[in-house]
XYZ file of C-alpha atoms in Angstrom:
727
model
C 30.687 12.536 53.273
C 31.128 9.845 50.386
C 34.194 10.307 48.247
C 33.701 11.584 44.717
C 35.749 8.625 43.427
C 33.689 6.517 45.156
C 30.302 8.042 43.968
C 31.440 8.010 40.568
C 32.030 3.933 40.894
C 28.675 3.847 42.628
C 26.889 5.336 39.754
C 29.084 3.380 36.893
C 28.195 0.203 38.914
C 24.408 0.378 39.066
C 24.013 1.877 35.295
C 26.545 -1.072 34.200
C 24.369 -2.988 36.040
C 21.186 -1.846 34.592
C 22.330 -1.633 30.830
C 23.513 -5.364 31.253
C 20.384 -6.559 32.705
C 18.186 -4.510 30.185
C 20.800 -6.137 27.722
C 20.035 -9.532 28.776
C 16.419 -9.327 29.079
C 16.545 -7.591 25.663
C 18.543 -10.780 24.370
C 16.426 -13.087 26.000
C 13.269 -10.985 24.530
C 15.219 -11.377 21.223
C 15.798 -14.816 21.436
C 11.795 -15.552 22.300
C 11.046 -13.637 18.843
C 13.309 -15.620 16.766
C 12.596 -19.070 18.342
C 8.311 -18.019 17.421
C 9.536 -16.642 13.656
C 11.797 -20.091 13.309
C 8.925 -21.805 14.563
C 6.416 -20.429 12.588
C 8.576 -20.798 9.392
C 8.838 -24.510 10.219
C 5.485 -24.990 10.765
C 4.845 -23.323 7.197
C 7.127 -25.799 5.432
C 5.760 -28.664 7.163
C 2.256 -27.312 5.790
C 4.028 -27.002 2.361
C 5.361 -30.578 1.952
C 2.322 -31.879 3.039
C 0.279 -29.804 0.956
C 2.683 -31.249 -1.758
C 2.753 -34.894 -0.590
C -1.280 -34.546 -0.613
C -0.923 -32.838 -3.948
C 1.254 -35.770 -5.489
C -0.993 -38.588 -4.342
C -4.040 -36.535 -6.062
C -2.179 -36.123 -9.608
C -1.038 -39.829 -9.678
C -4.700 -41.174 -8.970
C -6.079 -38.440 -11.811
C -3.792 -39.764 -14.048
C -4.674 -43.174 -14.357
C -8.239 -42.157 -14.168
C -8.796 -43.962 -17.552
C -8.417 -47.262 -16.107
C -11.965 -46.969 -14.820
C -13.622 -44.677 -17.173
C -12.566 -46.171 -20.640
C -14.525 -49.809 -19.202
C -17.212 -49.441 -21.581
C -19.482 -52.508 -19.844
C -18.983 -50.513 -16.663
C -19.933 -47.187 -18.801
C -22.772 -49.122 -20.215
C -24.526 -50.867 -17.253
C -24.389 -47.391 -15.423
C -25.992 -45.270 -18.452
C -28.939 -48.305 -18.621
C -29.340 -47.753 -14.324
C -28.230 -51.939 -14.064
C -26.505 -51.655 -10.518
C -26.353 -55.115 -9.781
C -24.208 -55.603 -13.288
C -22.190 -52.666 -12.546
C -21.305 -53.752 -9.112
C -20.538 -57.348 -10.850
C -17.440 -55.725 -13.163
C -16.099 -53.513 -9.575
C -14.302 -56.289 -8.161
C -12.319 -57.214 -11.381
C -11.399 -53.706 -12.344
C -10.435 -52.621 -8.815
C -8.235 -55.413 -8.529
C -6.389 -54.390 -11.816
C -6.083 -50.459 -10.406
C -4.484 -52.067 -7.172
C -1.968 -54.421 -9.283
C -1.433 -50.865 -11.038
C -0.473 -49.212 -7.811
C -2.940 -46.279 -8.703
C -5.398 -46.331 -5.560
C -6.176 -48.965 -3.002
C -9.867 -48.064 -2.731
C -12.724 -47.463 -5.336
C -16.171 -46.371 -4.560
C -18.791 -46.504 -7.220
C -22.095 -43.868 -7.458
C -25.131 -43.952 -9.723
C -26.171 -40.657 -11.226
C -28.263 -40.003 -8.519
C -25.601 -40.493 -5.906
C -26.408 -43.539 -4.307
C -23.107 -45.596 -3.761
C -23.150 -48.719 -6.013
C -19.813 -50.072 -4.637
C -17.124 -49.877 -2.209
C -13.992 -51.975 -1.651
C -13.901 -51.138 2.004
C -14.520 -53.741 4.164
C -17.408 -53.534 7.036
C -21.121 -54.356 8.334
C -22.783 -51.471 6.962
C -20.101 -49.714 4.659
C -20.350 -45.672 3.969
C -18.858 -43.487 1.588
C -15.300 -41.614 2.179
C -17.133 -39.114 0.546
C -19.980 -37.005 2.122
C -23.096 -37.206 0.291
C -23.363 -33.619 -0.505
C -19.873 -33.534 -2.378
C -21.305 -36.647 -4.242
C -24.186 -34.717 -5.623
C -21.753 -31.473 -5.985
C -19.570 -33.677 -8.373
C -22.638 -35.056 -10.293
C -24.016 -31.688 -10.493
C -21.162 -29.772 -11.763
C -19.339 -32.389 -13.235
C -15.971 -31.078 -11.914
C -13.140 -32.936 -10.435
C -13.009 -32.919 -6.329
C -10.061 -33.408 -4.157
C -9.480 -33.949 -0.912
C -9.299 -36.273 2.334
C -12.171 -38.272 2.996
C -13.362 -40.301 5.947
C -16.243 -43.194 6.550
C -17.969 -44.021 9.524
C -15.522 -47.117 10.093
C -13.178 -44.290 10.783
C -10.673 -45.439 7.214
C -9.099 -41.816 6.320
C -7.631 -41.756 2.774
C -6.588 -39.429 0.592
C -9.344 -39.361 -2.334
C -10.128 -38.041 -5.749
C -14.216 -38.340 -7.042
C -14.549 -37.489 -10.155
C -17.964 -37.658 -12.727
C -18.002 -40.580 -15.412
C -19.016 -39.608 -18.437
C -20.676 -41.549 -21.269
C -22.171 -40.815 -24.671
C -21.882 -36.901 -23.559
C -23.538 -36.716 -20.193
C -22.648 -37.965 -16.733
C -23.932 -41.485 -15.407
C -22.271 -41.466 -12.693
C -19.449 -40.775 -10.225
C -16.247 -42.813 -8.855
C -13.815 -42.554 -5.928
C -10.175 -43.102 -5.765
C -8.315 -43.146 -2.336
C -5.178 -43.598 -1.183
C -4.689 -44.492 2.835
C -3.329 -41.189 4.362
C -0.736 -43.720 6.363
C 1.070 -43.153 3.020
C 1.572 -39.675 3.260
C 2.133 -39.454 6.498
C 5.195 -42.053 6.290
C 6.454 -40.208 3.828
C 6.253 -36.827 5.680
C 7.833 -38.284 8.380
C 10.987 -39.735 6.448
C 11.297 -36.450 4.711
C 11.610 -34.786 7.706
C 13.167 -36.906 9.841
C 9.844 -36.966 12.449
C 7.512 -39.255 13.399
C 4.308 -37.587 11.290
C 0.860 -38.968 12.661
C -2.843 -37.960 12.510
C -4.637 -36.268 15.654
C -8.371 -35.235 16.285
C -9.195 -31.948 17.927
C -9.491 -34.057 21.438
C -6.039 -35.470 21.461
C -6.797 -38.600 19.955
C -4.583 -40.877 17.551
C -6.193 -41.259 14.137
C -3.502 -42.855 11.571
C 0.249 -42.923 11.282
C 3.102 -44.282 12.997
C 3.480 -43.657 16.606
C 0.571 -43.696 18.273
C 2.443 -45.055 21.809
C 4.558 -42.372 21.826
C 1.310 -39.864 21.185
C -0.363 -41.876 24.381
C 2.671 -41.466 26.554
C 3.555 -37.815 25.813
C -0.323 -36.597 26.231
C -0.136 -37.803 29.515
C 3.170 -36.374 30.774
C 2.135 -33.081 29.585
C -1.685 -32.467 28.024
C -0.673 -31.015 24.696
C -2.129 -27.792 23.345
C -3.071 -28.470 19.643
C -3.628 -24.515 18.614
C 0.111 -23.916 18.906
C 1.822 -24.922 15.804
C 5.049 -25.781 17.449
C 5.921 -26.602 21.069
C 8.449 -28.680 23.471
C 6.998 -31.255 25.763
C 9.219 -33.367 28.171
C 8.328 -37.102 29.329
C 10.582 -39.566 30.826
C 13.665 -37.636 31.121
C 13.679 -36.543 27.161
C 12.902 -33.479 24.861
C 10.294 -33.553 22.074
C 9.003 -30.960 19.824
C 6.045 -31.220 18.464
C 4.718 -29.364 14.916
C 1.030 -29.474 14.151
C -0.355 -28.697 10.834
C -4.478 -28.426 10.688
C -5.944 -30.426 8.073
C -9.552 -30.513 7.297
C -11.570 -33.668 5.563
C -12.802 -31.388 2.750
C -14.500 -34.229 1.380
C -16.353 -35.400 4.352
C -16.481 -33.722 8.032
C -13.732 -34.457 9.835
C -11.132 -32.088 11.387
C -7.657 -33.209 12.508
C -4.521 -32.020 12.717
C -0.829 -33.457 11.186
C 1.434 -33.943 14.063
C 5.610 -34.237 13.753
C 7.539 -35.254 17.021
C 11.321 -34.589 17.130
C 13.535 -36.296 19.698
C 15.073 -32.769 20.427
C 17.003 -34.176 24.012
C 20.243 -33.852 23.108
C 19.860 -30.412 20.838
C 18.258 -28.973 24.371
C 20.456 -30.027 26.451
C 23.369 -28.729 24.491
C 21.441 -25.237 24.493
C 21.216 -24.842 28.081
C 25.001 -25.516 28.673
C 25.803 -22.748 25.912
C 23.422 -20.394 27.776
C 24.749 -21.377 31.474
C 28.362 -20.768 30.021
C 27.498 -17.717 28.329
C 25.775 -16.237 31.537
C 29.186 -16.943 33.733
C 31.093 -15.590 31.161
C 29.278 -11.898 31.450
C 29.310 -12.156 35.127
C 32.977 -12.262 35.349
C 33.621 -9.712 32.279
C 31.243 -7.384 34.461
C 33.065 -8.143 37.955
C 36.381 -7.400 36.326
C 35.435 -4.123 34.294
C 33.905 -2.605 37.770
C 37.181 -3.404 39.416
C 39.414 -1.793 36.818
C 37.328 1.140 36.976
C 37.708 1.694 40.628
C 41.070 1.396 40.119
C 41.318 3.984 37.056
C 39.050 6.464 38.735
C 41.265 6.556 42.079
C 44.299 7.306 40.459
C 42.706 9.489 37.726
C 41.321 12.027 40.253
C 43.960 12.055 42.589
C 45.449 15.202 41.009
C 41.928 16.740 41.912
C 42.570 17.045 45.311
C 45.525 18.727 45.160
C 44.014 21.311 42.901
C 40.705 21.867 45.471
C 43.054 23.144 48.276
C 44.174 25.677 46.167
C 41.340 27.140 44.965
C 39.983 27.378 48.847
C 43.261 29.567 49.528
C 42.417 31.678 46.773
C 38.561 31.720 47.965
C 39.636 33.315 50.952
C 41.259 36.277 49.385
C 45.129 34.723 50.060
C 46.896 36.084 46.834
C 50.267 36.173 48.376
C 50.684 33.158 48.990
C 52.910 31.109 46.788
C 51.142 29.173 43.873
C 53.022 26.106 43.282
C 52.953 23.516 40.356
C 52.458 25.902 37.907
C 55.337 24.049 36.078
C 53.453 20.734 35.718
C 51.403 19.652 32.389
C 48.639 17.916 34.165
C 45.382 18.894 35.619
C 47.006 20.397 38.784
C 49.308 22.386 36.323
C 46.791 23.746 34.582
C 45.100 24.996 37.339
C 47.993 26.672 38.966
C 48.375 28.490 35.900
C 44.788 29.758 35.934
C 45.092 31.026 39.318
C 48.517 32.649 38.711
C 47.176 34.842 35.736
C 43.955 35.472 37.798
C 45.669 37.201 40.217
C 48.253 39.201 37.713
C 44.717 40.688 36.222
C 43.374 42.235 39.335
C 47.018 44.044 39.920
C 46.430 45.254 36.287
C 42.884 46.181 36.963
C 44.109 49.397 38.547
C 46.620 50.608 35.782
C 43.534 49.515 33.054
C 41.072 52.000 34.681
C 42.710 55.016 33.441
C 42.166 54.302 29.803
C 38.394 54.426 30.083
C 37.967 57.694 29.204
C 39.814 57.326 26.241
C 38.141 53.669 25.241
C 34.574 55.770 25.689
C 35.511 57.770 23.054
C 36.837 55.712 20.644
C 33.361 54.106 21.313
C 31.717 56.779 20.489
C 33.335 57.631 17.660
C 32.989 53.998 16.382
C 29.057 53.984 16.768
C 27.988 57.099 15.260
C 30.292 56.322 12.016
C 28.331 52.761 12.006
C 24.952 54.323 12.764
C 25.462 57.172 9.889
C 26.288 54.404 7.506
C 22.795 52.856 8.352
C 20.754 55.900 8.309
C 22.049 56.854 4.808
C 20.547 53.924 3.539
C 17.052 55.232 4.794
C 14.720 58.310 3.295
C 15.976 61.621 4.226
C 13.365 62.482 6.601
C 14.142 59.015 8.819
C 17.839 59.890 8.876
C 17.800 63.594 9.821
C 15.450 61.820 12.646
C 18.142 59.381 13.773
C 21.094 61.366 13.793
C 19.069 63.994 15.936
C 18.644 61.407 18.284
C 22.045 60.164 18.304
C 23.350 63.674 19.077
C 21.044 63.673 21.856
C 22.259 60.507 23.448
C 25.903 61.477 22.928
C 25.954 64.724 25.011
C 23.122 62.368 27.750
C 26.040 59.996 28.109
C 29.153 62.118 28.012
C 27.352 64.283 30.933
C 27.236 61.197 32.873
C 30.139 59.708 32.454
C 31.305 63.359 33.944
C 29.369 63.176 36.661
C 30.816 59.507 37.351
C 34.209 60.737 38.291
C 37.633 58.980 37.865
C 37.574 56.982 41.685
C 39.506 53.610 41.275
C 38.895 51.005 43.726
C 42.010 50.278 46.245
C 43.949 46.719 45.842
C 44.862 45.586 49.289
C 46.905 42.532 49.691
C 46.720 41.790 46.132
C 42.263 41.690 46.571
C 40.104 44.386 44.889
C 37.696 46.618 46.369
C 35.443 46.287 43.822
C 33.507 44.274 42.043
C 35.546 44.367 38.628
C 35.597 42.085 35.945
C 38.586 41.678 34.243
C 38.661 40.164 30.596
C 41.060 37.603 29.454
C 43.387 39.866 27.276
C 43.969 41.930 30.213
C 41.634 44.804 29.324
C 39.418 46.212 32.221
C 35.436 46.265 31.787
C 34.422 48.335 34.331
C 31.688 50.997 34.532
C 32.795 52.004 31.188
C 30.951 48.923 29.719
C 27.332 49.611 30.568
C 27.903 53.020 29.547
C 28.905 52.230 26.065
C 26.141 49.617 25.541
C 23.589 52.273 26.713
C 24.400 54.394 23.984
C 24.551 51.816 21.628
C 21.004 50.053 22.361
C 19.451 53.213 22.541
C 20.453 54.602 18.887
C 19.748 51.391 17.841
C 16.692 51.129 19.445
C 15.456 54.507 17.291
C 16.931 53.027 14.284
C 15.187 50.078 15.076
C 12.161 51.618 14.753
C 12.466 52.944 11.525
C 13.293 49.683 10.022
C 10.448 47.933 11.558
C 8.279 50.021 9.426
C 9.837 49.490 6.294
C 10.044 45.738 7.217
C 6.442 45.438 7.470
C 5.805 47.173 4.046
C 8.492 44.383 2.462
C 6.546 41.660 4.407
C 3.724 42.764 2.951
C 4.899 43.010 -0.415
C 6.866 39.553 -0.071
C 3.493 37.996 1.064
C 1.760 39.268 -1.712
C 4.192 37.911 -4.030
C 4.329 34.269 -2.025
C 0.459 34.541 -2.165
C 0.668 35.152 -6.434
C 3.265 32.388 -6.348
C 1.105 29.654 -4.250
C -1.894 30.358 -6.603
C 0.366 30.053 -9.937
C 1.493 26.679 -8.285
C -1.834 25.609 -8.006
C -2.922 26.257 -11.049
C 0.054 24.321 -12.558
C -0.936 21.339 -10.219
C -4.504 21.586 -11.720
C -3.217 21.580 -14.995
C -1.259 18.672 -14.529
C -3.705 16.623 -12.728
C -6.137 17.707 -15.445
C -4.135 16.003 -18.015
C -3.600 13.083 -16.232
C -7.242 12.647 -15.968
C -7.586 13.126 -19.528
C -5.062 9.903 -20.501
C -6.982 7.972 -18.063
C -10.359 8.711 -19.809
C -9.133 8.291 -23.020
C -7.159 4.991 -22.423
C -10.634 3.944 -20.884
C -11.857 3.813 -24.307
C -12.253 0.319 -25.986
C -9.857 -0.391 -28.703
C -10.910 -1.208 -32.473
C -12.860 -4.494 -32.585
C -10.158 -7.084 -33.715
C -9.849 -8.264 -37.168
C -13.451 -10.741 -38.275
C -14.780 -11.644 -41.187
C -18.300 -10.163 -40.266
C -17.787 -6.867 -38.588
C -16.016 -4.151 -38.489
C -16.407 -1.748 -35.642
C -14.294 1.346 -34.270
C -14.948 4.885 -32.200
C -13.858 8.655 -31.468
C -13.758 11.075 -28.740
C -12.320 14.487 -29.111
C -12.985 16.150 -25.642
C -13.781 20.403 -25.869
C -11.919 20.630 -22.253
C -9.242 17.986 -20.811
C -11.815 15.653 -19.740
C -15.277 15.041 -21.330
C -18.844 13.766 -20.412
C -19.162 11.648 -23.783
C -18.500 8.142 -23.754
C -18.817 4.900 -26.514
C -18.610 1.463 -25.994
C -18.739 -1.984 -27.419
C -17.973 -5.163 -25.747
C -18.968 -9.272 -26.888
C -22.399 -10.070 -25.554
C -23.360 -13.782 -25.033
C -24.912 -16.090 -27.675
C -22.422 -14.453 -30.443
C -23.713 -11.023 -29.898
C -22.267 -7.265 -29.879
C -23.528 -4.594 -27.762
C -22.954 -1.175 -28.977
C -23.573 2.338 -26.538
C -23.005 6.007 -26.751
C -24.177 8.509 -24.456
C -23.967 12.023 -23.471
C -23.792 13.532 -20.016
C -25.133 16.820 -19.074
C -22.718 19.569 -18.005
C -19.014 19.363 -18.673
C -15.344 18.895 -17.544
C -14.177 16.912 -14.579
C -18.084 16.102 -12.864
C -19.285 14.909 -16.284
C -16.027 12.752 -16.644
C -16.906 11.092 -12.951
C -20.637 10.131 -14.116
C -19.325 9.033 -17.710
C -17.618 6.599 -15.815
C -20.159 5.609 -13.315
C -22.552 4.983 -16.394
C -20.075 3.470 -18.647
C -19.140 1.026 -15.427
C -22.795 0.039 -14.561
C -23.407 -0.304 -18.569
C -21.179 -3.145 -18.563
C -22.366 -4.592 -15.572
C -26.187 -4.756 -16.398
C -25.595 -5.471 -20.425
C -25.098 -9.152 -19.925
C -28.200 -9.580 -17.928
C -30.757 -8.248 -20.489
C -31.666 -9.376 -23.811
C -33.345 -6.280 -24.775
C -31.835 -3.207 -25.552
C -34.894 -1.529 -23.527
C -35.113 -3.550 -20.099
C -31.382 -2.611 -20.041
C -31.754 1.151 -20.849
C -34.314 0.899 -18.087
C -32.235 -1.034 -15.396
C -29.289 1.135 -15.918
C -31.765 4.258 -15.093
C -33.342 2.640 -12.126
C -29.400 2.180 -10.799
C -28.244 5.892 -11.805
C -31.709 7.771 -10.558
C -31.501 5.873 -7.546
C -28.941 8.097 -5.914
C -28.491 11.152 -8.576
C -28.003 14.429 -6.294
C -26.398 16.223 -8.128
C -29.397 15.975 -11.020
C -27.407 14.862 -13.888
C -29.157 12.962 -17.020
C -27.990 11.067 -19.847
C -28.771 10.977 -23.400
C -27.762 7.346 -24.968
C -28.417 4.752 -27.423
C -27.909 1.304 -26.816
C -28.195 -1.499 -29.609
C -27.322 -5.017 -29.754
C -26.001 -6.621 -32.620
C -26.858 -10.289 -33.672
C -23.805 -11.671 -35.693
C -25.016 -14.507 -37.388
C -28.359 -12.988 -38.572
C -27.332 -9.356 -38.929
C -30.738 -8.151 -36.738
C -29.739 -5.128 -34.713
C -32.245 -4.529 -31.723
C -31.840 -1.112 -30.159
C -33.305 1.347 -27.940
C -33.240 5.326 -27.281
C -33.167 7.101 -24.271
C -33.586 10.460 -25.312
C -30.633 10.878 -28.310
C -29.804 11.742 -32.177
C -31.266 8.572 -33.944
C -28.349 7.064 -35.379
C -27.609 6.671 -38.797
C -27.522 3.679 -41.471
C -25.702 3.860 -44.370
C -26.827 1.160 -46.956
C -24.507 -0.372 -49.114
C -26.172 0.937 -52.205
C -28.421 3.909 -50.964
C -28.369 7.102 -49.314
C -27.547 7.822 -45.968
C -30.763 7.809 -43.545
C -31.505 8.232 -39.636
C -33.475 5.574 -37.948
C -36.575 6.691 -36.709
C -37.109 7.811 -33.620
C -38.137 5.461 -30.339
C -39.933 6.380 -27.328
C -37.661 6.621 -24.008
C -36.437 9.787 -21.898
C -32.995 10.600 -20.528
C -31.391 8.531 -18.254
C -31.203 9.736 -14.319
C -34.142 11.652 -13.947
C -37.084 9.118 -12.767
C -37.323 5.670 -11.951
C -39.057 3.058 -13.353
C -39.274 4.370 -17.317
C -39.677 2.269 -19.654
C -37.959 2.271 -23.443
C -39.190 0.875 -26.424
C -37.162 -1.539 -28.669
C -36.751 -1.084 -32.231
C -35.028 -3.224 -34.897
C -33.540 -3.486 -38.410
C -31.821 -5.977 -40.760
C -28.568 -4.877 -41.713
C -27.171 -7.047 -44.734
C -23.159 -7.005 -46.284
C -21.652 -3.880 -46.696
C -24.771 -1.938 -44.363
C -22.923 0.706 -41.893
C -24.648 2.246 -38.724
C -23.279 5.547 -37.371
C -23.901 6.567 -34.128
C -23.112 10.553 -32.512
C -23.290 12.861 -29.971
C -24.767 16.196 -30.488
C -21.015 17.535 -30.120
C -21.279 16.566 -34.085
C -24.454 18.328 -35.588
C -23.996 21.243 -32.818
C -20.750 22.577 -33.845
C -20.623 26.062 -34.811
C -18.467 28.067 -36.852
C -17.243 31.976 -36.712
C -20.479 33.068 -38.213
C -22.289 31.067 -35.390
C -23.895 28.540 -37.468
C -24.598 25.178 -36.482
C -22.899 22.165 -38.573
C -26.515 20.366 -38.739
C -27.761 17.022 -39.463
C -28.377 17.756 -42.735
C -24.645 18.450 -43.524
C -23.798 15.088 -41.687
C -26.377 12.527 -43.849
C -24.680 14.616 -46.995
C -21.102 13.596 -45.302
C -22.054 9.779 -44.894
C -23.710 9.995 -48.000
C -20.616 10.804 -49.992
C -18.424 8.810 -47.872
C -20.622 5.782 -48.426
C -20.222 2.231 -46.131
C -16.735 2.510 -46.022
C -14.105 0.867 -43.075
C -15.551 2.666 -39.686
C -12.424 4.554 -39.609
C -12.670 5.871 -42.751
C -16.147 7.211 -41.982
C -15.188 8.567 -38.563
C -12.127 10.550 -40.393
C -13.957 11.965 -42.632
C -16.987 13.184 -40.522
C -14.193 14.871 -38.112
C -12.330 16.286 -40.978
C -15.626 17.875 -42.404
C -16.761 18.849 -38.997
C -13.291 20.982 -38.076
C -12.913 22.053 -41.469
C -16.856 23.376 -41.315
C -15.958 25.156 -37.481
C -12.595 26.619 -38.822
C -10.815 28.768 -35.837
C -14.032 28.624 -33.932
C -13.567 27.118 -30.175
C -15.136 23.839 -29.469
C -18.076 23.961 -27.067
C -18.838 20.542 -26.854
C -17.179 17.191 -27.228
C -16.924 15.321 -30.436
C -18.056 11.905 -29.825
C -19.216 9.200 -32.582
C -19.229 5.684 -33.341
C -19.483 3.232 -36.386
C -20.217 -0.340 -37.109
C -20.107 -2.049 -40.590
C -21.897 -5.266 -41.294
C -20.094 -7.766 -43.583
C -21.878 -10.779 -43.081
C -20.939 -14.368 -42.184
C -18.585 -15.391 -44.936
C -19.162 -18.866 -47.031
C -15.607 -19.763 -45.835
C -16.095 -18.987 -41.703
C -19.927 -20.929 -42.237
C -18.175 -23.841 -44.198
C -15.604 -24.298 -41.130
C -18.382 -24.211 -38.586
C -19.213 -27.614 -36.612
C -22.367 -28.964 -38.006
């Protein structure tokens, strides 16, 4: 059978080999991962550098665009549709542009997109920009930058821009630089050979055409990989590619940089071989040293095993050697000596068993009596009665057991006794004492479990109450957050202007409300105003209010008529109204130049007009049902003219339907009287006055609805602002 030392050595050797192999695999995998990350980083850097080089050339050409657009003769010829004259003027302008180093190639197009002139030679020259690119430039009037190519395989970094004359686009022109310049600068910046290659691995531009063909023949190059190593003619090269799209034409290619990495890769291979050899030498040396150490350290264990075998055969009289040693053998010899001494002492310890049992009974009675005193009277009497009966039964069993003591022959015990470490004998008395204790505690445990069940029920009720309170506090915090979000979504007061003042106010009855107001600028110097009241209250109404406000902002710029805007909004809301909400609203559009106000009503309270020199009065009601009930509903438009100093007040039913302690409504009459007394003041003054009046009327009565109002004051275009306007 294999020795323990040999088995340990083999186990450690196998484990070390597995660990070393795992570390080597992990190291190789980590090296590959790092290499991939480095390759990706280098590819990104090359792509960024290439983009910056192209952008620099674009900026240089755009900065000198006026050299062409400032030539009045050329602009006049293009505007009059004289292509022959424009062609005659172009050669001189091209020479000037080339002399200035702005561009080497120039193309000219008329207003229809036809190419009038190109500086590239060829039997049938074509534009480096596609007809679609030229057409979009002429239509949008935007400058377009990128890379273009013609049918003669001229590849240029180009800028195409419209030519404007007397406020209109009369044509377009293209400035271009050969892409070889950018490739040469990229190669110089990175210390590589840079070139342009198409998807079929064909060299298109830049230096290194012969090198590319040689490498591609040696090992077909996969351009789908960002970075790869290629070996050819005993040398190693690192190829990095950057995708390039000729966004002005139809060319798809790659910018490729090639670097000779022969020396670097050879040095890396040499270092890898040295590292592997060092690791193998260290592993072998470690295994040899471990084997020697295990054999030397485990030698005392052999002597200890021999002594234990003698003790297992019952030879307690044989001398025990080595008890004076300090090593493992010495500790084992001392343990065997103590074990033999305890076996001899077992006989003497047996005699004290009765005294120990009595002390145990006394201890158990004292402790259990103290525990029983913590229970109610009936449970305590039952526990003490059970304890008396258990003691009587245990004492009779001890008397029947007798005092027989096992004999020790030759130092070997005749029974199965167990000796404690301190010399105390634990014989048949120990089970009797444990039985007494277990039975007594079983009786006591039944009573304690009953009370525990009741206590557990009380604790569960208390925990449920605490969880309910915690959930309520969390809900309160969420509602407060929702209230702040809703208030924050309302528009700020209209910025100061010489013709318009606009502000609003909303006070919710609960944490969140279903009312909202909004105002926003519209095209052609107009302003949109809306106030609405969603059916219901609380969070559902607030969520539906948010949806309505978002849709209103999206729909309003598309319609000039308020009625058409409300009809479109109604169709959107009614299309998916599963909760059967409905919304009353007023939407108005103010023309800031003329003061004309168009409005439409969707079942809402009509607004109040406050003339600068007259009492407040409600505007006439227009036809229109509440929103979100039915689809394809029409809404009638109405309009009024606002003069300088006139004001418009819009509100929800929370204003007029506010109640006081006597259950009286605030009403429209009180509102008109308050607005008449306030007059066409600033919107903030009017809003504060109305809210203050409503609160004074309500007193301590709780609000049942949101208070929402919006005020517009039109002051008209001032003389100074009209004088400054362009003619």
